[in-house]
Amino acid sequence: MDSRLTAEQDEIRRTLRELLHKRCGPEELRTALDSPEGHDPVLWTALADQLGLPGLALPEAYGGVGCSVTELALACEETGRALAPSRLLATCVLAAPLVLALGTDAQRSRLLPRLAAGALTATLAVPGTALAAVLALTGGNGGDWAGGGRAGGVQARQTGRGWRLYGEVAQVLDGHSAGLLVVAAHVGGFARSGTLLFLVAGDAAGVVRTRQTALDATRPQGRIQLRDVEAELLGADDRDILPTLSALGDTVATVLAAEAVGAAGRALERTVEYVVQREQFGRAIGSFQAVKHRLADVYVQVQAARSAAYYAAWATVHGERVGPLALAQALEALRTAAGEGIQLHGGIGFTWEHEAHLYFKRAAGDELLFGPVHRLRARAADAARLFEAGEVAV
């Protein structure tokens, strides 16, 4: 593995950081979070038109840039630094790869160019709080959510008019605003049910969407009700979608790890900036040895998490699955950096007006959606067969 970034990768990071510095400051972030959608449409347009970010990891044949997961992860590290309120994760990391992997030629030709241009946004809607399980981040993804006689979630039935969906999905990232919904729904009746993915227009008749209050306001979520809604099967047949979702999970974990590292690094930078300015007993609090030790520990943890995230990005391209383990380390680093930041900012760090709590909520929110950390690590240990008989060093 060559850890050096190419000139193109450096340019992606530099250009994106400059854009976010201009368009995603504290005031712009607060304004976006308080809007009905929870996003900044001007920022999304800039990311699409100036940088082509929505199509960064999509093939050139469909209007994308043709880069790999590595470039997408580096870009998300920068959006994580700014906690940018954009549709990038739901559209480009969750939904678009599924259309690319499972869609028919007609579906790809119809949807991917619009997704790459940023003209169409999308998201993945799965039952309840099962996103981590669906993506095989915390265990196998063949559990109850995928069928096996379990009711609930969304039901699909085929009629003379095509597929119809009925049910409800909560906690869908950007579910209240995405233009395209990739919905996981049960088919085949109660005894022999399975799960397939369907395409539903966000404004289709029978779709009722409501924005929910989320712990992490920088990742807005919505509740989706489907009342006999017309849907289109993703793909041409009822193929097994579980391997595709499992492979997607590694990519998602890798990108999220890079994003968390970006947020952790920025939280640490903000804390260092504060402690060298804040004075107590006639000297900057950053000059006290106890404060130095705490920040040094955070720095080491953030750098280790960054190394793990970069390796995961490289490994994903080369067919090695280490994303969930890198995500566990990155989320832990972000939680530590944000927590220490709140503590060392003193009284102001606990206020709603300060941005410190947003970084802590990003760590906690991501762990609820894609973790928790100990399960991510347990999954990695099981995959590596660390605790099987005869393989534990004594």
CSV table of C-alpha atoms in Angstrom, one decimal:
chain,number,residue,atom,x,y,z
A,1,MET,CA,0.0,0.0,0.0
A,2,ASP,CA,1.3,3.5,-1.0
A,3,SER,CA,0.0,5.9,1.6
A,4,ARG,CA,0.9,9.0,-0.5
A,5,LEU,CA,-2.0,10.9,-2.1
A,6,THR,CA,-1.9,11.5,-5.8
A,7,ALA,CA,-2.0,15.1,-7.2
A,8,GLU,CA,-5.6,14.5,-8.2
A,9,GLN,CA,-6.6,13.4,-4.7
A,10,ASP,CA,-4.8,16.4,-3.1
A,11,GLU,CA,-6.7,18.7,-5.5
A,12,ILE,CA,-10.0,17.1,-4.6
A,13,ARG,CA,-9.4,17.7,-0.9
A,14,ARG,CA,-8.0,21.2,-1.3
A,15,THR,CA,-10.8,22.4,-3.6
A,16,LEU,CA,-13.5,20.9,-1.5
A,17,ARG,CA,-12.1,22.4,1.7
A,18,GLU,CA,-12.0,25.8,0.2
A,19,LEU,CA,-15.6,25.5,-1.0
A,20,LEU,CA,-16.9,24.3,2.3
A,21,HIS,CA,-15.0,27.1,4.1
A,22,LYS,CA,-16.8,29.7,2.0
A,23,ARG,CA,-20.3,28.1,2.0
A,24,CYS,CA,-20.5,26.0,5.2
A,25,GLY,CA,-19.5,28.2,8.1
A,26,PRO,CA,-21.3,28.1,11.5
A,27,GLU,CA,-24.1,30.5,10.4
A,28,GLU,CA,-24.8,28.6,7.1
A,29,LEU,CA,-24.8,25.4,9.0
A,30,ARG,CA,-27.3,26.6,11.6
A,31,THR,CA,-29.5,28.1,8.9
A,32,ALA,CA,-29.6,24.8,7.0
A,33,LEU,CA,-30.4,22.7,10.1
A,34,ASP,CA,-33.3,25.0,10.9
A,35,SER,CA,-34.8,24.7,7.4
A,36,PRO,CA,-37.6,22.3,6.6
A,37,GLU,CA,-35.4,20.0,4.6
A,38,GLY,CA,-32.3,20.2,6.9
A,39,HIS,CA,-30.0,20.8,3.9
A,40,ASP,CA,-28.5,23.7,2.1
A,41,PRO,CA,-29.7,23.5,-1.5
A,42,VAL,CA,-27.1,26.2,-2.6
A,43,LEU,CA,-24.3,24.1,-1.1
A,44,TRP,CA,-25.6,20.9,-2.9
A,45,THR,CA,-25.7,22.8,-6.2
A,46,ALA,CA,-22.2,24.0,-5.7
A,47,LEU,CA,-20.9,20.5,-4.9
A,48,ALA,CA,-22.6,19.2,-8.0
A,49,ASP,CA,-21.9,22.0,-10.5
A,50,GLN,CA,-18.4,23.1,-9.4
A,51,LEU,CA,-16.9,19.8,-8.2
A,52,GLY,CA,-19.1,17.0,-9.7
A,53,LEU,CA,-19.1,15.4,-6.3
A,54,PRO,CA,-22.4,13.4,-6.6
A,55,GLY,CA,-20.9,11.5,-9.5
A,56,LEU,CA,-17.4,11.1,-8.1
A,57,ALA,CA,-17.5,7.3,-7.8
A,58,LEU,CA,-19.9,6.7,-10.7
A,59,PRO,CA,-18.7,5.4,-14.1
A,60,GLU,CA,-18.0,8.0,-16.8
A,61,ALA,CA,-20.5,6.1,-19.0
A,62,TYR,CA,-23.3,7.4,-16.8
A,63,GLY,CA,-22.0,11.0,-16.4
A,64,GLY,CA,-19.8,10.3,-13.4
A,65,VAL,CA,-16.2,11.1,-12.8
A,66,GLY,CA,-15.1,7.4,-12.6
A,67,CYS,CA,-13.0,7.6,-9.4
A,68,SER,CA,-12.8,4.9,-6.8
A,69,VAL,CA,-14.0,4.6,-3.2
A,70,THR,CA,-10.7,6.2,-2.1
A,71,GLU,CA,-11.5,9.5,-3.7
A,72,LEU,CA,-15.1,9.4,-2.3
A,73,ALA,CA,-13.8,8.7,1.2
A,74,LEU,CA,-11.3,11.6,1.0
A,75,ALA,CA,-14.1,13.9,-0.2
A,76,CYS,CA,-16.3,12.8,2.7
A,77,GLU,CA,-13.4,13.4,5.2
A,78,GLU,CA,-13.7,17.1,4.2
A,79,THR,CA,-17.5,17.2,4.5
A,80,GLY,CA,-17.1,15.5,7.9
A,81,ARG,CA,-14.8,18.3,9.0
A,82,ALA,CA,-17.5,20.9,8.3
A,83,LEU,CA,-20.4,18.6,9.3
A,84,ALA,CA,-21.7,19.7,5.9
A,85,PRO,CA,-25.6,19.4,5.7
A,86,SER,CA,-25.7,17.7,2.3
A,87,ARG,CA,-27.4,14.8,0.6
A,88,LEU,CA,-24.1,13.1,-0.2
A,89,LEU,CA,-24.3,10.1,2.1
A,90,ALA,CA,-27.8,9.0,1.3
A,91,THR,CA,-27.6,9.7,-2.4
A,92,CYS,CA,-24.1,8.8,-3.4
A,93,VAL,CA,-23.0,6.2,-0.8
A,94,LEU,CA,-26.3,4.4,-0.1
A,95,ALA,CA,-28.6,4.6,-3.1
A,96,ALA,CA,-26.6,5.2,-6.2
A,97,PRO,CA,-24.3,2.1,-5.8
A,98,LEU,CA,-27.4,-0.1,-5.5
A,99,VAL,CA,-28.9,1.2,-8.7
A,100,LEU,CA,-25.5,0.7,-10.4
A,101,ALA,CA,-25.1,-2.9,-9.1
A,102,LEU,CA,-28.7,-4.2,-9.3
A,103,GLY,CA,-30.5,-2.0,-11.9
A,104,THR,CA,-31.3,-2.9,-15.4
A,105,ASP,CA,-29.6,-1.1,-18.3
A,106,ALA,CA,-32.7,1.0,-18.7
A,107,GLN,CA,-32.8,1.9,-15.0
A,108,ARG,CA,-29.2,2.8,-15.0
A,109,SER,CA,-29.4,4.9,-18.1
A,110,ARG,CA,-32.5,6.7,-16.7
A,111,LEU,CA,-31.3,7.3,-13.2
A,112,LEU,CA,-27.6,7.4,-12.9
A,113,PRO,CA,-26.9,10.4,-15.1
A,114,ARG,CA,-29.4,12.5,-13.0
A,115,LEU,CA,-27.8,11.2,-9.8
A,116,ALA,CA,-24.3,12.0,-11.0
A,117,ALA,CA,-25.4,15.5,-12.0
A,118,GLY,CA,-27.0,16.2,-8.6
A,119,ALA,CA,-30.4,16.8,-10.3
A,120,LEU,CA,-31.9,13.8,-8.5
A,121,THR,CA,-31.4,12.8,-4.9
A,122,ALA,CA,-32.1,9.4,-3.4
A,123,THR,CA,-32.0,7.3,-0.3
A,124,LEU,CA,-32.2,3.8,1.0
A,125,ALA,CA,-35.3,2.9,3.1
A,126,VAL,CA,-35.1,-0.2,5.2
A,127,PRO,CA,-37.2,-1.4,8.2
A,128,GLY,CA,-37.0,0.2,11.6
A,129,THR,CA,-33.5,0.6,12.9
A,130,ALA,CA,-32.0,-2.3,10.9
A,131,LEU,CA,-29.6,-0.3,8.6
A,132,ALA,CA,-26.5,-1.7,10.3
A,133,ALA,CA,-27.9,-5.2,10.0
A,134,VAL,CA,-29.0,-4.7,6.4
A,135,LEU,CA,-25.5,-3.6,5.4
A,136,ALA,CA,-23.9,-6.5,7.4
A,137,LEU,CA,-21.9,-4.2,9.6
A,138,THR,CA,-22.7,-5.8,12.9
A,139,GLY,CA,-23.5,-9.3,11.8
A,140,GLY,CA,-25.0,-11.3,9.0
A,141,ASN,CA,-27.7,-9.6,7.0
A,142,GLY,CA,-30.0,-12.6,6.6
A,143,GLY,CA,-32.0,-12.0,9.7
A,144,ASP,CA,-35.7,-11.3,10.3
A,145,TRP,CA,-35.7,-8.1,8.3
A,146,ALA,CA,-35.0,-10.1,5.1
A,147,GLY,CA,-38.1,-12.2,5.5
A,148,GLY,CA,-38.6,-15.7,7.0
A,149,GLY,CA,-42.2,-15.3,7.9
A,150,ARG,CA,-41.9,-11.9,9.6
A,151,ALA,CA,-44.5,-9.3,9.0
A,152,GLY,CA,-44.0,-5.5,9.4
A,153,GLY,CA,-42.0,-3.0,7.5
A,154,VAL,CA,-43.1,-2.7,3.9
A,155,GLN,CA,-45.1,-5.4,2.0
A,156,ALA,CA,-45.0,-5.7,-1.7
A,157,ARG,CA,-47.6,-7.4,-3.9
A,158,GLN,CA,-47.7,-7.8,-7.7
A,159,THR,CA,-50.9,-6.9,-9.5
A,160,GLY,CA,-51.9,-6.5,-13.1
A,161,ARG,CA,-50.8,-2.9,-12.8
A,162,GLY,CA,-47.3,-3.9,-11.5
A,163,TRP,CA,-45.9,-3.8,-8.0
A,164,ARG,CA,-47.7,-2.0,-5.2
A,165,LEU,CA,-46.2,-1.2,-1.8
A,166,TYR,CA,-47.8,-0.8,1.6
A,167,GLY,CA,-46.2,-0.1,5.0
A,168,GLU,CA,-44.1,2.3,6.9
A,169,VAL,CA,-40.4,3.0,7.3
A,170,ALA,CA,-38.9,5.2,10.1
A,171,GLN,CA,-35.5,6.7,10.5
A,172,VAL,CA,-34.7,7.0,6.8
A,173,LEU,CA,-31.8,9.3,6.1
A,174,ASP,CA,-33.1,12.2,4.0
A,175,GLY,CA,-36.3,10.2,3.7
A,176,HIS,CA,-38.4,13.4,3.9
A,177,SER,CA,-36.8,15.1,1.0
A,178,ALA,CA,-35.1,12.6,-1.4
A,179,GLY,CA,-36.5,12.5,-4.9
A,180,LEU,CA,-36.0,8.7,-5.3
A,181,LEU,CA,-36.6,6.1,-2.6
A,182,VAL,CA,-34.9,2.7,-2.8
A,183,VAL,CA,-37.3,0.7,-0.6
A,184,ALA,CA,-36.7,-2.8,0.9
A,185,ALA,CA,-40.0,-4.6,0.9
A,186,HIS,CA,-41.3,-8.2,1.8
A,187,VAL,CA,-42.6,-10.3,-1.1
A,188,GLY,CA,-43.9,-13.9,-1.3
A,189,GLY,CA,-46.4,-14.1,1.5
A,190,PHE,CA,-46.0,-14.9,5.2
A,191,ALA,CA,-44.6,-18.4,5.1
A,192,ARG,CA,-42.0,-18.0,2.3
A,193,SER,CA,-41.3,-14.3,2.4
A,194,GLY,CA,-38.2,-12.6,1.1
A,195,THR,CA,-37.0,-9.1,0.5
A,196,LEU,CA,-36.4,-7.2,-2.7
A,197,LEU,CA,-35.6,-3.6,-3.5
A,198,PHE,CA,-38.0,-1.3,-5.2
A,199,LEU,CA,-37.8,2.2,-6.8
A,200,VAL,CA,-40.4,4.7,-5.6
A,201,ALA,CA,-40.7,8.3,-6.7
A,202,GLY,CA,-40.6,10.6,-3.7
A,203,ASP,CA,-43.7,12.5,-4.9
A,204,ALA,CA,-45.7,9.4,-5.9
A,205,ALA,CA,-49.3,9.1,-5.0
A,206,GLY,CA,-49.8,7.5,-1.6
A,207,VAL,CA,-46.4,8.5,-0.3
A,208,VAL,CA,-46.6,10.4,3.0
A,209,ARG,CA,-43.3,11.8,4.4
A,210,THR,CA,-42.5,13.6,7.6
A,211,ARG,CA,-39.2,14.9,8.9
A,212,GLN,CA,-38.4,13.5,12.3
A,213,THR,CA,-36.4,15.0,15.2
A,214,ALA,CA,-33.0,13.3,15.2
A,215,LEU,CA,-30.3,13.3,17.8
A,216,ASP,CA,-27.9,14.4,15.1
A,217,ALA,CA,-29.5,17.3,13.3
A,218,THR,CA,-26.7,17.3,10.6
A,219,ARG,CA,-28.1,14.0,9.4
A,220,PRO,CA,-31.9,14.7,9.0
A,221,GLN,CA,-34.2,11.7,8.9
A,222,GLY,CA,-37.7,11.1,7.8
A,223,ARG,CA,-40.6,8.8,8.4
A,224,ILE,CA,-42.1,7.3,5.2
A,225,GLN,CA,-45.6,5.9,4.9
A,226,LEU,CA,-46.5,4.0,1.7
A,227,ARG,CA,-50.2,3.6,1.1
A,228,ASP,CA,-50.7,1.3,-1.9
A,229,VAL,CA,-47.9,3.1,-3.8
A,230,GLU,CA,-46.8,2.2,-7.3
A,231,ALA,CA,-43.3,0.8,-7.4
A,232,GLU,CA,-40.7,-0.5,-9.8
A,233,LEU,CA,-38.6,-3.6,-9.0
A,234,LEU,CA,-34.9,-2.7,-8.9
A,235,GLY,CA,-33.4,-5.1,-11.5
A,236,ALA,CA,-35.0,-7.5,-13.9
A,237,ASP,CA,-35.7,-10.4,-11.6
A,238,ASP,CA,-35.9,-11.5,-8.0
A,239,ARG,CA,-32.2,-12.1,-7.5
A,240,ASP,CA,-30.7,-12.4,-4.0
A,241,ILE,CA,-29.9,-8.9,-2.9
A,242,LEU,CA,-28.1,-9.8,0.3
A,243,PRO,CA,-24.6,-10.2,-1.1
A,244,THR,CA,-24.9,-6.8,-2.8
A,245,LEU,CA,-26.0,-5.1,0.4
A,246,SER,CA,-23.2,-6.8,2.3
A,247,ALA,CA,-20.6,-5.5,-0.3
A,248,LEU,CA,-22.2,-2.1,-0.1
A,249,GLY,CA,-21.8,-2.2,3.7
A,250,ASP,CA,-18.0,-2.3,3.5
A,251,THR,CA,-18.0,0.8,1.2
A,252,VAL,CA,-20.4,2.6,3.5
A,253,ALA,CA,-18.3,1.8,6.6
A,254,THR,CA,-15.2,3.0,4.8
A,255,VAL,CA,-16.7,6.3,3.7
A,256,LEU,CA,-18.2,6.9,7.2
A,257,ALA,CA,-14.9,6.1,8.8
A,258,ALA,CA,-13.2,8.8,6.7
A,259,GLU,CA,-16.0,11.2,7.5
A,260,ALA,CA,-15.7,10.6,11.2
A,261,VAL,CA,-12.0,11.1,11.1
A,262,GLY,CA,-12.5,14.5,9.4
A,263,ALA,CA,-15.0,15.5,12.1
A,264,ALA,CA,-12.6,14.3,14.9
A,265,GLY,CA,-9.7,16.1,13.4
A,266,ARG,CA,-11.7,19.4,13.2
A,267,ALA,CA,-13.0,18.9,16.8
A,268,LEU,CA,-9.4,18.5,18.0
A,269,GLU,CA,-8.3,21.6,16.0
A,270,ARG,CA,-11.0,23.7,17.5
A,271,THR,CA,-10.1,22.6,21.0
A,272,VAL,CA,-6.4,23.4,20.5
A,273,GLU,CA,-7.3,26.8,19.1
A,274,TYR,CA,-9.3,27.5,22.2
A,275,VAL,CA,-6.9,26.3,24.9
A,276,VAL,CA,-4.1,28.4,23.5
A,277,GLN,CA,-6.3,31.5,23.8
A,278,ARG,CA,-8.2,30.9,27.0
A,279,GLU,CA,-6.3,32.2,30.0
A,280,GLN,CA,-6.7,31.1,33.7
A,281,PHE,CA,-4.4,32.0,36.6
A,282,GLY,CA,-2.6,34.4,34.3
A,283,ARG,CA,-1.6,31.8,31.6
A,284,ALA,CA,-3.2,30.0,28.7
A,285,ILE,CA,-4.8,26.8,29.9
A,286,GLY,CA,-3.1,25.0,27.0
A,287,SER,CA,0.2,25.4,28.8
A,288,PHE,CA,-0.9,23.2,31.7
A,289,GLN,CA,0.6,19.7,31.5
A,290,ALA,CA,-2.7,17.9,32.3
A,291,VAL,CA,-4.3,19.6,29.3
A,292,LYS,CA,-1.4,18.8,27.0
A,293,HIS,CA,-1.6,15.1,28.0
A,294,ARG,CA,-5.3,14.9,27.3
A,295,LEU,CA,-5.0,16.5,23.9
A,296,ALA,CA,-1.9,14.4,23.0
A,297,ASP,CA,-4.0,11.3,23.7
A,298,VAL,CA,-6.7,12.6,21.5
A,299,TYR,CA,-4.2,13.4,18.7
A,300,VAL,CA,-2.8,9.9,18.8
A,301,GLN,CA,-6.3,8.3,18.7
A,302,VAL,CA,-7.3,10.5,15.7
A,303,GLN,CA,-4.2,9.8,13.8
A,304,ALA,CA,-4.6,6.1,14.3
A,305,ALA,CA,-8.2,6.3,13.2
A,306,ARG,CA,-7.1,8.2,10.1
A,307,SER,CA,-4.6,5.5,9.2
A,308,ALA,CA,-7.2,2.8,9.6
A,309,ALA,CA,-9.7,4.8,7.4
A,310,TYR,CA,-7.1,5.3,4.7
A,311,TYR,CA,-6.2,1.7,4.7
A,312,ALA,CA,-9.8,0.7,4.6
A,313,ALA,CA,-10.3,2.9,1.5
A,314,TRP,CA,-7.3,1.2,-0.2
A,315,ALA,CA,-8.4,-2.3,0.9
A,316,THR,CA,-11.9,-1.8,-0.4
A,317,VAL,CA,-10.6,-1.2,-3.9
A,318,HIS,CA,-8.5,-4.4,-3.6
A,319,GLY,CA,-11.2,-6.6,-2.4
A,320,GLU,CA,-10.4,-6.7,1.3
A,321,ARG,CA,-13.2,-6.1,3.9
A,322,VAL,CA,-12.0,-4.0,6.8
A,323,GLY,CA,-14.4,-1.0,6.6
A,324,PRO,CA,-16.4,-1.9,9.8
A,325,LEU,CA,-13.3,-2.2,11.9
A,326,ALA,CA,-12.0,1.2,10.6
A,327,LEU,CA,-15.5,2.7,11.3
A,328,ALA,CA,-15.4,1.4,14.9
A,329,GLN,CA,-12.0,3.1,15.5
A,330,ALA,CA,-13.1,6.3,13.8
A,331,LEU,CA,-16.3,6.6,15.7
A,332,GLU,CA,-14.5,6.0,19.0
A,333,ALA,CA,-11.9,8.7,18.1
A,334,LEU,CA,-14.7,11.2,17.2
A,335,ARG,CA,-16.5,10.5,20.4
A,336,THR,CA,-13.3,11.1,22.4
A,337,ALA,CA,-12.3,14.2,20.5
A,338,ALA,CA,-15.7,15.7,20.8
A,339,GLY,CA,-16.1,14.8,24.5
A,340,GLU,CA,-12.7,16.3,25.4
A,341,GLY,CA,-13.5,19.3,23.3
A,342,ILE,CA,-16.7,20.0,25.3
A,343,GLN,CA,-14.8,19.5,28.6
A,344,LEU,CA,-11.9,21.7,27.7
A,345,HIS,CA,-14.1,24.5,26.4
A,346,GLY,CA,-15.4,24.7,29.9
A,347,GLY,CA,-18.8,26.4,30.4
A,348,ILE,CA,-19.1,27.6,26.8
A,349,GLY,CA,-18.7,24.0,25.5
A,350,PHE,CA,-22.0,23.0,27.0
A,351,THR,CA,-24.0,25.7,25.4
A,352,TRP,CA,-26.4,25.3,22.5
A,353,GLU,CA,-24.9,28.2,20.7
A,354,HIS,CA,-21.4,26.6,20.5
A,355,GLU,CA,-20.7,24.0,17.7
A,356,ALA,CA,-19.0,21.5,20.1
A,357,HIS,CA,-22.1,19.6,20.8
A,358,LEU,CA,-22.8,19.0,17.1
A,359,TYR,CA,-19.6,16.9,16.8
A,360,PHE,CA,-20.5,14.9,19.8
A,361,LYS,CA,-24.0,14.3,18.5
A,362,ARG,CA,-22.5,13.2,15.1
A,363,ALA,CA,-20.5,10.5,16.9
A,364,ALA,CA,-23.5,9.4,19.0
A,365,GLY,CA,-25.9,9.5,16.1
A,366,ASP,CA,-23.6,7.5,13.7
A,367,GLU,CA,-23.1,4.9,16.4
A,368,LEU,CA,-26.8,4.5,16.8
A,369,LEU,CA,-27.3,4.2,13.0
A,370,PHE,CA,-24.3,2.1,12.0
A,371,GLY,CA,-23.0,0.6,15.3
A,372,PRO,CA,-22.5,0.3,18.1
A,373,VAL,CA,-18.7,0.2,18.2
A,374,HIS,CA,-18.4,-3.0,20.2
A,375,ARG,CA,-20.6,-4.8,17.7
A,376,LEU,CA,-18.6,-3.5,14.8
A,377,ARG,CA,-15.5,-4.9,16.4
A,378,ALA,CA,-17.2,-8.2,17.3
A,379,ARG,CA,-18.2,-8.6,13.7
A,380,ALA,CA,-14.6,-8.0,12.6
A,381,ALA,CA,-13.4,-10.5,15.1
A,382,ASP,CA,-15.9,-13.1,13.9
A,383,ALA,CA,-14.9,-12.6,10.3
A,384,ALA,CA,-11.2,-13.0,11.3
A,385,ARG,CA,-12.0,-16.1,13.4
A,386,LEU,CA,-10.1,-14.7,16.3
A,387,PHE,CA,-11.9,-16.6,19.0
A,388,GLU,CA,-12.4,-20.0,17.4
A,389,ALA,CA,-11.0,-22.9,19.3
A,390,GLY,CA,-7.3,-23.4,18.8
A,391,GLU,CA,-6.7,-19.9,17.4
A,392,VAL,CA,-6.4,-17.9,20.5
A,393,ALA,CA,-2.8,-17.3,21.8
A,394,VAL,CA,-2.4,-18.2,25.5
